[in-house]
Amino acid sequence: MLDIVAAIFATAYCAAQAGLLIGPAFLRGATKIALFAATAVWLAAVVAVYGLGVLSPGVLGPFPVNLVPFTLFLAILFGAWVLIPQARDALLSVPMPALVAVHAGRVAGVFFLLLYFDGRLSAPFAPVAAIGDIITGAVALLLVPLLVLGVKMPKLWLGAWNAFGLLDLLTALTLAMLSVPGTPFRVFTEGPGTLVMGTLPWIFVPAMLVPADLLVHVVIMTKLRSAPRVLGAMAMAG
């Protein structure tokens, strides 16, 4: 049952990420359609590969299978950000409320706790990632309406939240890597480790959600550099 609920939520979250980042961007209609289609193809490919067991846990020996889609998608996203000026400009054109809203779904970090209590995910990764994500998502839910309404707030507040969310992801990634069974660099050897993150539907987390969240944190950071010390109506306009 938990896997079914997670599959529904993960699919919806991936769709929301795409909608929030592509929909309001300054792009031609045809380009948006192409990007939405590419996102759907990527998700379908992930489902096909992992559904057929092509990259089932252990098939690559000590190499974590969930690193394959994570590294590939991360390279695509940040490659476009760094190497394609049009892609960078399009992301920077996304209004701040939409960028912050991307992280609201991270309240679903509660799933990590449920997996932990179900004996399918180990500490310290599960509780640390869960608590960090829940806090990041909950604060995002508070910030979005304030930004939409143009309520004035110090830029430092948004910057502190963004830094916390980014640190949470980097910490979770580190703990996840140090918890993978069968790897020579595993440090946390208690429990099942993080093998479940290489199976459906949990593979959606490293395959799309985390890379996209990392990129959005960088986009927000970049936008804040040129923003006034006090945010107000400008946040709504981007």
PDB file of C-alpha atoms in Angstrom:
ATOM      1  CA  MET A   1       0.000   0.000   0.000  1.00  0.00           C
ATOM      2  CA  LEU A   2       2.819   2.377   0.892  1.00  0.00           C
ATOM      3  CA  ASP A   3       4.434   1.826  -2.499  1.00  0.00           C
ATOM      4  CA  ILE A   4       1.180   2.556  -4.314  1.00  0.00           C
ATOM      5  CA  VAL A   5       0.613   5.808  -2.437  1.00  0.00           C
ATOM      6  CA  ALA A   6       4.241   6.789  -3.004  1.00  0.00           C
ATOM      7  CA  ALA A   7       3.968   6.027  -6.736  1.00  0.00           C
ATOM      8  CA  ILE A   8       0.928   8.284  -7.070  1.00  0.00           C
ATOM      9  CA  PHE A   9       2.538  11.084  -5.096  1.00  0.00           C
ATOM     10  CA  ALA A  10       5.910  10.827  -6.853  1.00  0.00           C
ATOM     11  CA  THR A  11       4.263  10.970 -10.275  1.00  0.00           C
ATOM     12  CA  ALA A  12       2.215  14.000  -9.236  1.00  0.00           C
ATOM     13  CA  TYR A  13       5.276  15.688  -7.743  1.00  0.00           C
ATOM     14  CA  CYS A  14       7.301  15.141 -10.923  1.00  0.00           C
ATOM     15  CA  ALA A  15       4.442  16.602 -12.964  1.00  0.00           C
ATOM     16  CA  ALA A  16       4.207  19.565 -10.587  1.00  0.00           C
ATOM     17  CA  GLN A  17       7.948  20.201 -10.865  1.00  0.00           C
ATOM     18  CA  ALA A  18       7.717  20.263 -14.644  1.00  0.00           C
ATOM     19  CA  GLY A  19       4.623  22.447 -14.613  1.00  0.00           C
ATOM     20  CA  LEU A  20       6.090  25.006 -12.205  1.00  0.00           C
ATOM     21  CA  LEU A  21       9.408  25.251 -14.051  1.00  0.00           C
ATOM     22  CA  ILE A  22       8.249  25.056 -17.662  1.00  0.00           C
ATOM     23  CA  GLY A  23       4.767  26.589 -17.534  1.00  0.00           C
ATOM     24  CA  PRO A  24       5.619  30.148 -16.385  1.00  0.00           C
ATOM     25  CA  ALA A  25       9.008  30.336 -18.132  1.00  0.00           C
ATOM     26  CA  PHE A  26       9.516  32.795 -20.984  1.00  0.00           C
ATOM     27  CA  LEU A  27       9.534  30.187 -23.728  1.00  0.00           C
ATOM     28  CA  ARG A  28       7.676  29.608 -26.963  1.00  0.00           C
ATOM     29  CA  GLY A  29       4.645  27.367 -26.783  1.00  0.00           C
ATOM     30  CA  ALA A  30       6.271  24.753 -29.006  1.00  0.00           C
ATOM     31  CA  THR A  31       9.360  24.693 -26.792  1.00  0.00           C
ATOM     32  CA  LYS A  32       7.237  24.165 -23.688  1.00  0.00           C
ATOM     33  CA  ILE A  33       5.390  21.284 -25.321  1.00  0.00           C
ATOM     34  CA  ALA A  34       8.713  19.712 -26.323  1.00  0.00           C
ATOM     35  CA  LEU A  35      10.046  20.036 -22.760  1.00  0.00           C
ATOM     36  CA  PHE A  36       6.894  18.536 -21.255  1.00  0.00           C
ATOM     37  CA  ALA A  37       7.166  15.660 -23.738  1.00  0.00           C
ATOM     38  CA  ALA A  38      10.840  15.143 -22.897  1.00  0.00           C
ATOM     39  CA  THR A  39       9.963  15.000 -19.197  1.00  0.00           C
ATOM     40  CA  ALA A  40       7.296  12.378 -19.860  1.00  0.00           C
ATOM     41  CA  VAL A  41       9.717  10.333 -21.973  1.00  0.00           C
ATOM     42  CA  TRP A  42      12.332  10.474 -19.212  1.00  0.00           C
ATOM     43  CA  LEU A  43       9.877   9.246 -16.590  1.00  0.00           C
ATOM     44  CA  ALA A  44       8.612   6.514 -18.911  1.00  0.00           C
ATOM     45  CA  ALA A  45      12.200   5.399 -19.558  1.00  0.00           C
ATOM     46  CA  VAL A  46      12.923   5.246 -15.823  1.00  0.00           C
ATOM     47  CA  VAL A  47       9.786   3.177 -15.217  1.00  0.00           C
ATOM     48  CA  ALA A  48      10.631   0.837 -18.106  1.00  0.00           C
ATOM     49  CA  VAL A  49      14.264   0.316 -17.096  1.00  0.00           C
ATOM     50  CA  TYR A  50      13.564  -0.301 -13.432  1.00  0.00           C
ATOM     51  CA  GLY A  51      10.266  -2.092 -14.004  1.00  0.00           C
ATOM     52  CA  LEU A  52      12.010  -4.636 -16.220  1.00  0.00           C
ATOM     53  CA  GLY A  53      14.802  -5.058 -13.685  1.00  0.00           C
ATOM     54  CA  VAL A  54      17.503  -3.841 -16.067  1.00  0.00           C
ATOM     55  CA  LEU A  55      19.031  -1.857 -13.211  1.00  0.00           C
ATOM     56  CA  SER A  56      17.822  -3.824 -10.209  1.00  0.00           C
ATOM     57  CA  PRO A  57      19.850  -3.461  -6.975  1.00  0.00           C
ATOM     58  CA  GLY A  58      23.122  -5.379  -7.211  1.00  0.00           C
ATOM     59  CA  VAL A  59      23.193  -5.709 -11.003  1.00  0.00           C
ATOM     60  CA  LEU A  60      26.125  -3.286 -11.177  1.00  0.00           C
ATOM     61  CA  GLY A  61      27.971  -4.940  -8.314  1.00  0.00           C
ATOM     62  CA  PRO A  62      29.145  -2.435  -5.705  1.00  0.00           C
ATOM     63  CA  PHE A  63      28.001   0.518  -7.831  1.00  0.00           C
ATOM     64  CA  PRO A  64      24.628   1.920  -6.604  1.00  0.00           C
ATOM     65  CA  VAL A  65      22.112   1.575  -9.439  1.00  0.00           C
ATOM     66  CA  ASN A  66      20.222   4.725  -8.468  1.00  0.00           C
ATOM     67  CA  LEU A  67      23.324   6.761  -9.274  1.00  0.00           C
ATOM     68  CA  VAL A  68      22.833   6.040 -12.980  1.00  0.00           C
ATOM     69  CA  PRO A  69      19.655   8.087 -13.570  1.00  0.00           C
ATOM     70  CA  PHE A  70      20.630  10.591 -10.879  1.00  0.00           C
ATOM     71  CA  THR A  71      23.983  11.395 -12.467  1.00  0.00           C
ATOM     72  CA  LEU A  72      22.567  11.452 -15.988  1.00  0.00           C
ATOM     73  CA  PHE A  73      19.642  13.745 -15.176  1.00  0.00           C
ATOM     74  CA  LEU A  74      21.815  15.996 -13.006  1.00  0.00           C
ATOM     75  CA  ALA A  75      24.295  16.326 -15.886  1.00  0.00           C
ATOM     76  CA  ILE A  76      21.485  17.192 -18.313  1.00  0.00           C
ATOM     77  CA  LEU A  77      19.987  19.842 -16.044  1.00  0.00           C
ATOM     78  CA  PHE A  78      23.193  21.545 -14.952  1.00  0.00           C
ATOM     79  CA  GLY A  79      24.725  21.124 -18.406  1.00  0.00           C
ATOM     80  CA  ALA A  80      21.814  23.124 -19.836  1.00  0.00           C
ATOM     81  CA  TRP A  81      22.112  25.686 -17.022  1.00  0.00           C
ATOM     82  CA  VAL A  82      25.825  26.250 -17.607  1.00  0.00           C
ATOM     83  CA  LEU A  83      26.176  25.735 -21.360  1.00  0.00           C
ATOM     84  CA  ILE A  84      22.901  26.978 -22.852  1.00  0.00           C
ATOM     85  CA  PRO A  85      22.210  30.689 -22.202  1.00  0.00           C
ATOM     86  CA  GLN A  86      18.593  30.331 -23.371  1.00  0.00           C
ATOM     87  CA  ALA A  87      17.956  27.615 -20.797  1.00  0.00           C
ATOM     88  CA  ARG A  88      19.519  29.717 -18.045  1.00  0.00           C
ATOM     89  CA  ASP A  89      17.453  32.778 -19.029  1.00  0.00           C
ATOM     90  CA  ALA A  90      14.285  30.684 -19.157  1.00  0.00           C
ATOM     91  CA  LEU A  91      14.829  29.360 -15.637  1.00  0.00           C
ATOM     92  CA  LEU A  92      15.651  32.818 -14.312  1.00  0.00           C
ATOM     93  CA  SER A  93      12.398  34.071 -15.831  1.00  0.00           C
ATOM     94  CA  VAL A  94      10.356  31.725 -13.637  1.00  0.00           C
ATOM     95  CA  PRO A  95       8.696  33.788 -10.860  1.00  0.00           C
ATOM     96  CA  MET A  96      10.064  33.284  -7.366  1.00  0.00           C
ATOM     97  CA  PRO A  97       6.778  31.896  -5.964  1.00  0.00           C
ATOM     98  CA  ALA A  98       6.857  29.085  -8.532  1.00  0.00           C
ATOM     99  CA  LEU A  99      10.481  28.257  -7.726  1.00  0.00           C
ATOM    100  CA  VAL A 100       9.758  28.088  -4.006  1.00  0.00           C
ATOM    101  CA  ALA A 101       6.589  26.071  -4.634  1.00  0.00           C
ATOM    102  CA  VAL A 102       8.701  23.373  -6.302  1.00  0.00           C
ATOM    103  CA  HIS A 103      10.019  22.501  -2.839  1.00  0.00           C
ATOM    104  CA  ALA A 104       6.630  22.402  -1.118  1.00  0.00           C
ATOM    105  CA  GLY A 105       6.280  18.750  -2.082  1.00  0.00           C
ATOM    106  CA  ARG A 106       9.247  17.886   0.084  1.00  0.00           C
ATOM    107  CA  VAL A 107       6.893  17.595   3.049  1.00  0.00           C
ATOM    108  CA  ALA A 108       6.595  14.079   1.628  1.00  0.00           C
ATOM    109  CA  GLY A 109       9.862  13.406   3.426  1.00  0.00           C
ATOM    110  CA  VAL A 110       7.503  11.655   5.816  1.00  0.00           C
ATOM    111  CA  PHE A 111       7.722   8.701   3.407  1.00  0.00           C
ATOM    112  CA  PHE A 112      11.344   8.205   4.492  1.00  0.00           C
ATOM    113  CA  LEU A 113      10.169   7.846   8.081  1.00  0.00           C
ATOM    114  CA  LEU A 114       7.495   5.365   7.045  1.00  0.00           C
ATOM    115  CA  LEU A 115      10.102   3.292   5.192  1.00  0.00           C
ATOM    116  CA  TYR A 116      12.347   3.457   8.245  1.00  0.00           C
ATOM    117  CA  PHE A 117       9.612   2.228  10.591  1.00  0.00           C
ATOM    118  CA  ASP A 118       8.767  -0.469   8.022  1.00  0.00           C
ATOM    119  CA  GLY A 119      12.369  -1.706   8.225  1.00  0.00           C
ATOM    120  CA  ARG A 120      13.143  -0.894   4.581  1.00  0.00           C
ATOM    121  CA  LEU A 121      15.393   2.123   5.085  1.00  0.00           C
ATOM    122  CA  SER A 122      18.155   2.727   7.601  1.00  0.00           C
ATOM    123  CA  ALA A 123      19.285   5.478   9.940  1.00  0.00           C
ATOM    124  CA  PRO A 124      20.821   7.995   9.903  1.00  0.00           C
ATOM    125  CA  PHE A 125      19.767   8.597   6.289  1.00  0.00           C
ATOM    126  CA  ALA A 126      16.017   8.088   6.732  1.00  0.00           C
ATOM    127  CA  PRO A 127      15.358  10.329   9.771  1.00  0.00           C
ATOM    128  CA  VAL A 128      17.828  13.031   8.727  1.00  0.00           C
ATOM    129  CA  ALA A 129      16.517  13.247   5.161  1.00  0.00           C
ATOM    130  CA  ALA A 130      12.913  13.101   6.382  1.00  0.00           C
ATOM    131  CA  ILE A 131      13.224  15.864   8.958  1.00  0.00           C
ATOM    132  CA  GLY A 132      15.198  18.127   6.635  1.00  0.00           C
ATOM    133  CA  ASP A 133      12.725  17.671   3.784  1.00  0.00           C
ATOM    134  CA  ILE A 134       9.676  18.159   5.985  1.00  0.00           C
ATOM    135  CA  ILE A 135      11.070  21.420   7.365  1.00  0.00           C
ATOM    136  CA  THR A 136      12.040  22.655   3.893  1.00  0.00           C
ATOM    137  CA  GLY A 137       8.642  21.779   2.449  1.00  0.00           C
ATOM    138  CA  ALA A 138       6.662  23.211   5.366  1.00  0.00           C
ATOM    139  CA  VAL A 139       8.496  26.541   5.221  1.00  0.00           C
ATOM    140  CA  ALA A 140       8.006  26.626   1.446  1.00  0.00           C
ATOM    141  CA  LEU A 141       4.253  26.275   1.991  1.00  0.00           C
ATOM    142  CA  LEU A 142       4.409  29.334   4.252  1.00  0.00           C
ATOM    143  CA  LEU A 143       6.595  31.378   1.914  1.00  0.00           C
ATOM    144  CA  VAL A 144       4.642  30.838  -1.319  1.00  0.00           C
ATOM    145  CA  PRO A 145       1.481  32.756  -0.315  1.00  0.00           C
ATOM    146  CA  LEU A 146       3.589  35.577   1.138  1.00  0.00           C
ATOM    147  CA  LEU A 147       5.507  35.892  -2.122  1.00  0.00           C
ATOM    148  CA  VAL A 148       2.344  35.705  -4.228  1.00  0.00           C
ATOM    149  CA  LEU A 149       0.730  38.457  -2.156  1.00  0.00           C
ATOM    150  CA  GLY A 150       3.847  40.612  -2.403  1.00  0.00           C
ATOM    151  CA  VAL A 151       4.330  40.731   1.364  1.00  0.00           C
ATOM    152  CA  LYS A 152       7.639  42.421   2.127  1.00  0.00           C
ATOM    153  CA  MET A 153      10.306  40.243   3.729  1.00  0.00           C
ATOM    154  CA  PRO A 154      14.086  40.465   4.128  1.00  0.00           C
ATOM    155  CA  LYS A 155      15.963  38.726   1.347  1.00  0.00           C
ATOM    156  CA  LEU A 156      17.972  37.036   4.091  1.00  0.00           C
ATOM    157  CA  TRP A 157      14.940  35.001   5.143  1.00  0.00           C
ATOM    158  CA  LEU A 158      14.487  33.443   1.736  1.00  0.00           C
ATOM    159  CA  GLY A 159      18.234  32.990   1.368  1.00  0.00           C
ATOM    160  CA  ALA A 160      18.485  31.190   4.714  1.00  0.00           C
ATOM    161  CA  TRP A 161      15.629  28.851   3.806  1.00  0.00           C
ATOM    162  CA  ASN A 162      17.189  28.157   0.403  1.00  0.00           C
ATOM    163  CA  ALA A 163      20.580  27.410   1.953  1.00  0.00           C
ATOM    164  CA  PHE A 164      18.979  25.078   4.497  1.00  0.00           C
ATOM    165  CA  GLY A 165      17.104  23.197   1.773  1.00  0.00           C
ATOM    166  CA  LEU A 166      20.251  22.823  -0.328  1.00  0.00           C
ATOM    167  CA  LEU A 167      22.285  21.636   2.665  1.00  0.00           C
ATOM    168  CA  ASP A 168      19.555  19.136   3.484  1.00  0.00           C
ATOM    169  CA  LEU A 169      19.785  17.609   0.006  1.00  0.00           C
ATOM    170  CA  LEU A 170      23.584  17.454   0.055  1.00  0.00           C
ATOM    171  CA  THR A 171      23.564  15.885   3.524  1.00  0.00           C
ATOM    172  CA  ALA A 172      20.939  13.334   2.504  1.00  0.00           C
ATOM    173  CA  LEU A 173      22.903  12.431  -0.635  1.00  0.00           C
ATOM    174  CA  THR A 174      26.073  11.932   1.408  1.00  0.00           C
ATOM    175  CA  LEU A 175      24.340   9.760   4.011  1.00  0.00           C
ATOM    176  CA  ALA A 176      22.623   7.755   1.286  1.00  0.00           C
ATOM    177  CA  MET A 177      25.942   7.012  -0.419  1.00  0.00           C
ATOM    178  CA  LEU A 178      27.517   5.986   2.881  1.00  0.00           C
ATOM    179  CA  SER A 179      24.647   3.558   3.559  1.00  0.00           C
ATOM    180  CA  VAL A 180      24.564   1.514   0.335  1.00  0.00           C
ATOM    181  CA  PRO A 181      25.080  -2.222   1.061  1.00  0.00           C
ATOM    182  CA  GLY A 182      27.870  -3.950  -0.823  1.00  0.00           C
ATOM    183  CA  THR A 183      29.950  -0.848  -1.469  1.00  0.00           C
ATOM    184  CA  PRO A 184      33.516  -0.464  -0.144  1.00  0.00           C
ATOM    185  CA  PHE A 185      32.737   3.028   1.155  1.00  0.00           C
ATOM    186  CA  ARG A 186      29.724   2.044   3.277  1.00  0.00           C
ATOM    187  CA  VAL A 187      30.035   3.553   6.757  1.00  0.00           C
ATOM    188  CA  PHE A 188      26.574   2.992   8.247  1.00  0.00           C
ATOM    189  CA  THR A 189      26.222  -0.778   8.260  1.00  0.00           C
ATOM    190  CA  GLU A 190      23.139  -1.206  10.444  1.00  0.00           C
ATOM    191  CA  GLY A 191      19.894  -2.267   8.787  1.00  0.00           C
ATOM    192  CA  PRO A 192      18.948  -2.599   5.112  1.00  0.00           C
ATOM    193  CA  GLY A 193      20.760   0.526   3.978  1.00  0.00           C
ATOM    194  CA  THR A 194      19.295   2.432   1.016  1.00  0.00           C
ATOM    195  CA  LEU A 195      18.665  -0.374  -1.476  1.00  0.00           C
ATOM    196  CA  VAL A 196      14.967   0.487  -1.655  1.00  0.00           C
ATOM    197  CA  MET A 197      15.864   3.820  -3.296  1.00  0.00           C
ATOM    198  CA  GLY A 198      16.922   1.838  -6.365  1.00  0.00           C
ATOM    199  CA  THR A 199      13.484   0.279  -6.839  1.00  0.00           C
ATOM    200  CA  LEU A 200      10.127   1.557  -8.122  1.00  0.00           C
ATOM    201  CA  PRO A 201       8.565   3.899  -7.172  1.00  0.00           C
ATOM    202  CA  TRP A 202      11.330   5.210  -4.892  1.00  0.00           C
ATOM    203  CA  ILE A 203      13.763   5.539  -7.796  1.00  0.00           C
ATOM    204  CA  PHE A 204      11.816   8.662  -8.823  1.00  0.00           C
ATOM    205  CA  VAL A 205      13.519  10.484  -5.928  1.00  0.00           C
ATOM    206  CA  PRO A 206      17.109  10.254  -7.244  1.00  0.00           C
ATOM    207  CA  ALA A 207      16.041   9.954 -10.909  1.00  0.00           C
ATOM    208  CA  MET A 208      14.187  13.281 -11.098  1.00  0.00           C
ATOM    209  CA  LEU A 209      13.034  14.903  -7.873  1.00  0.00           C
ATOM    210  CA  VAL A 210      16.404  15.499  -6.220  1.00  0.00           C
ATOM    211  CA  PRO A 211      18.267  16.696  -9.358  1.00  0.00           C
ATOM    212  CA  ALA A 212      15.457  19.143 -10.135  1.00  0.00           C
ATOM    213  CA  ASP A 213      15.362  20.374  -6.537  1.00  0.00           C
ATOM    214  CA  LEU A 214      19.124  20.925  -6.568  1.00  0.00           C
ATOM    215  CA  LEU A 215      18.876  22.976  -9.751  1.00  0.00           C
ATOM    216  CA  VAL A 216      16.018  25.071  -8.385  1.00  0.00           C
ATOM    217  CA  HIS A 217      18.035  25.900  -5.275  1.00  0.00           C
ATOM    218  CA  VAL A 218      20.801  27.198  -7.537  1.00  0.00           C
ATOM    219  CA  VAL A 219      18.309  29.211  -9.607  1.00  0.00           C
ATOM    220  CA  ILE A 220      16.852  30.799  -6.463  1.00  0.00           C
ATOM    221  CA  MET A 221      20.351  31.585  -5.194  1.00  0.00           C
ATOM    222  CA  THR A 222      21.217  33.258  -8.493  1.00  0.00           C
ATOM    223  CA  LYS A 223      18.029  35.325  -8.537  1.00  0.00           C
ATOM    224  CA  LEU A 224      18.569  36.468  -4.944  1.00  0.00           C
ATOM    225  CA  ARG A 225      22.006  37.874  -5.782  1.00  0.00           C
ATOM    226  CA  SER A 226      20.437  40.604  -7.892  1.00  0.00           C
ATOM    227  CA  ALA A 227      17.329  41.071  -5.715  1.00  0.00           C
ATOM    228  CA  PRO A 228      16.880  44.048  -3.344  1.00  0.00           C
ATOM    229  CA  ARG A 229      17.479  43.523   0.371  1.00  0.00           C
ATOM    230  CA  VAL A 230      13.731  43.526   0.991  1.00  0.00           C
ATOM    231  CA  LEU A 231      11.528  41.362  -1.217  1.00  0.00           C
ATOM    232  CA  GLY A 232       8.043  42.500  -2.110  1.00  0.00           C
ATOM    233  CA  ALA A 233       6.045  42.734  -5.285  1.00  0.00           C
ATOM    234  CA  MET A 234       9.205  42.000  -7.325  1.00  0.00           C
ATOM    235  CA  ALA A 235       9.091  38.409  -6.110  1.00  0.00           C
ATOM    236  CA  MET A 236       5.829  37.812  -7.937  1.00  0.00           C
ATOM    237  CA  ALA A 237       7.212  39.173 -11.173  1.00  0.00           C
ATOM    238  CA  GLY A 238      10.347  37.062 -10.957  1.00  0.00           C
TER     239      GLY A 238
END
